[in-house]
Short mmCIF file of C-alpha atoms in Angstrom, two decimals:
data_model
loop_
_atom_site.label_atom_id
_atom_site.label_comp_id
_atom_site.label_asym_id
_atom_site.label_seq_id
_atom_site.Cartn_x
_atom_site.Cartn_y
_atom_site.Cartn_z
CA MET A 1 14.90 -10.07 3.05
CA ARG A 2 11.45 -9.16 4.42
CA ARG A 3 12.20 -5.44 4.19
CA ASN A 4 13.35 -5.74 0.59
CA ALA A 5 10.31 -7.82 -0.36
CA THR A 6 7.96 -5.36 1.34
CA ILE A 7 9.55 -2.35 -0.33
CA THR A 8 9.56 -4.00 -3.75
CA LEU A 9 5.93 -5.11 -3.47
CA HIS A 10 4.89 -1.72 -2.10
CA TRP A 11 6.29 0.16 -5.09
CA LEU A 12 5.10 -2.52 -7.53
CA ASN A 13 1.56 -2.15 -6.18
CA PHE A 14 1.75 1.62 -6.55
CA ALA A 15 2.97 1.38 -10.16
CA LEU A 16 0.33 -1.23 -11.02
CA VAL A 17 -2.50 0.90 -9.60
CA ILE A 18 -1.34 3.84 -11.71
CA LEU A 19 -1.19 1.63 -14.81
CA LEU A 20 -4.63 0.15 -14.11
CA VAL A 21 -6.22 3.56 -13.73
CA ALA A 22 -4.39 5.08 -16.70
CA GLY A 23 -4.54 2.13 -19.10
CA GLY A 24 -7.61 0.21 -18.10
CA LEU A 25 -8.11 -3.30 -16.83
CA VAL A 26 -5.44 -5.16 -18.80
CA PRO A 27 -5.72 -8.78 -17.59
CA PHE A 28 -1.99 -9.26 -17.00
CA LEU A 29 -1.81 -6.07 -14.91
CA VAL A 30 -4.94 -6.97 -12.95
CA TRP A 31 -3.51 -10.39 -12.06
CA ALA A 32 -0.11 -8.89 -11.23
CA PHE A 33 -1.78 -6.35 -8.94
CA ALA A 34 -3.93 -8.97 -7.22
CA LEU A 35 -1.07 -11.39 -6.59
CA SER A 36 1.39 -8.74 -5.44
CA GLY A 37 -1.27 -7.23 -3.17
CA LEU A 38 -1.93 -10.58 -1.55
CA ALA A 39 1.80 -11.24 -1.26
CA ILE A 40 2.49 -8.05 0.69
CA TRP A 41 -0.55 -8.67 2.88
CA ALA A 42 0.60 -12.25 3.56
CA ILE A 43 4.10 -11.08 4.50
CA GLU A 44 2.66 -8.63 7.00
CA ILE A 45 0.26 -11.20 8.48
CA VAL A 46 2.83 -14.00 8.77
CA ARG A 47 5.99 -12.05 9.60
CA GLY A 48 4.48 -8.98 11.26
CA MET A 49 4.40 -5.37 10.19
CA THR A 50 7.61 -3.71 9.10
CA SER A 51 6.57 -0.36 10.49
CA GLY A 52 5.21 0.84 13.76
CA PRO A 53 3.38 3.98 14.76
CA GLY A 54 5.36 7.21 14.81
CA LEU A 55 6.57 8.57 18.12
CA LYS A 56 3.99 11.36 18.11
CA LEU A 57 1.01 9.10 17.45
CA GLN A 58 -0.80 8.61 20.75
CA GLY A 59 -4.00 7.24 22.25
CA VAL A 60 -6.65 5.44 20.22
CA LEU A 61 -4.87 6.05 16.92
CA ARG A 62 -1.68 4.47 18.25
CA ALA A 63 -3.63 1.39 19.33
CA ALA A 64 -5.48 1.28 15.98
CA HIS A 65 -2.31 1.68 13.90
CA PRO A 66 -1.64 -2.05 13.31
CA TRP A 67 -5.19 -2.65 12.10
CA LEU A 68 -5.30 0.46 9.94
CA SER A 69 -1.94 -0.42 8.42
CA LEU A 70 -3.02 -3.94 7.53
CA GLY A 71 -5.92 -2.43 5.63
CA MET A 72 -3.48 -0.26 3.71
CA TYR A 73 -1.71 -3.33 2.36
CA LEU A 74 -4.55 -3.82 -0.06
CA GLY A 75 -5.33 -7.35 0.94
CA ALA A 76 -9.07 -6.79 0.69
CA ILE A 77 -8.94 -5.18 -2.74
CA ALA A 78 -6.53 -7.82 -3.99
CA ALA A 79 -8.87 -10.55 -2.71
CA ILE A 80 -11.89 -8.88 -4.34
CA THR A 81 -9.92 -8.63 -7.59
CA ILE A 82 -9.09 -12.33 -7.57
CA TRP A 83 -12.68 -13.18 -6.69
CA VAL A 84 -13.94 -11.19 -9.70
CA LEU A 85 -11.25 -12.62 -12.00
CA LEU A 86 -12.31 -16.15 -11.03
CA GLY A 87 -15.93 -15.37 -11.91
CA GLY A 88 -17.25 -14.43 -8.50
CA ASN A 89 -20.03 -11.91 -8.08
CA TRP A 90 -19.00 -8.69 -6.33
CA GLY A 91 -21.84 -6.36 -5.47
CA GLY A 92 -19.70 -3.32 -4.72
CA PRO A 93 -18.00 -0.78 -6.97
CA ARG A 94 -16.49 -1.98 -10.24
CA LEU A 95 -12.78 -2.89 -10.14
CA PHE A 96 -11.82 0.24 -12.05
CA GLU A 97 -13.64 2.36 -9.47
CA LEU A 98 -11.90 0.53 -6.61
CA TYR A 99 -8.52 1.19 -8.22
CA PHE A 100 -9.39 4.84 -8.78
CA PHE A 101 -10.42 5.26 -5.14
CA MET A 102 -7.27 3.46 -4.05
CA LEU A 103 -5.06 5.71 -6.18
CA SER A 104 -6.77 8.74 -4.64
CA ALA A 105 -6.20 7.40 -1.12
CA LEU A 106 -2.58 6.56 -1.93
CA SER A 107 -2.04 10.09 -3.23
CA LEU A 108 -3.35 11.54 0.03
CA LEU A 109 -1.18 9.11 1.98
CA ALA A 110 1.88 10.16 -0.02
CA ILE A 111 1.15 13.83 0.67
CA PHE A 112 0.77 13.06 4.37
CA HIS A 113 4.08 11.17 4.50
CA LEU A 114 5.91 13.94 2.64
CA TRP A 115 4.45 16.51 5.05
CA ARG A 116 5.37 14.40 8.06
CA HIS A 117 8.87 13.86 6.73
CA THR A 118 9.49 17.57 6.10
CA ALA A 119 7.44 19.32 8.79
CA LEU A 120 7.94 16.92 11.67
CA ARG A 121 11.38 15.73 10.63
CA GLY A 122 10.14 12.15 10.86
CA GLU A 123 12.30 9.37 9.55
CA ASN A 124 9.42 7.03 8.70
CA LEU A 125 9.71 7.73 4.96
CA ARG A 126 13.06 5.94 5.02
CA ARG A 127 11.34 2.70 6.02
CA ILE A 128 9.60 2.28 2.68
CA THR A 129 12.13 4.01 0.44
CA PRO A 130 14.88 1.89 -1.12
CA THR A 131 18.24 2.48 0.56
CA THR A 132 19.74 3.78 -2.67
CA LEU A 133 17.28 6.70 -2.59
CA HIS A 134 17.90 7.73 1.02
CA CYS A 135 20.36 10.39 -0.14
CA MET A 136 17.41 12.29 -1.64
CA LEU A 137 15.46 12.34 1.62
#
């Protein structure tokens, strides 16, 4: 159940970020992004992370992995989004800029995971890919 929820929310967040960057800040999409971002972050906080560091990750980066991964679940950006939607004052970049930066970071992350999957023969990509798509990996 947790794995399915995490995978679904992960891909929903990705699709929503693309739509927000491509189509602008449509209120329904902004709320959907914020709530799904907080949901995946809450699952990881309450139930623990669904992924661990790869076998080849060592030292400081291995110890930092849980904290870096929690940041990747977009909890902070989702919280900022809700704060702005409720009328709060955010002194940082505009929401559109945050989403654009996030899409850029996600693109780099996707390239890294594809490289790791092909070059290092890692199986970590299977963790976040729906089971029905594993035949393509």
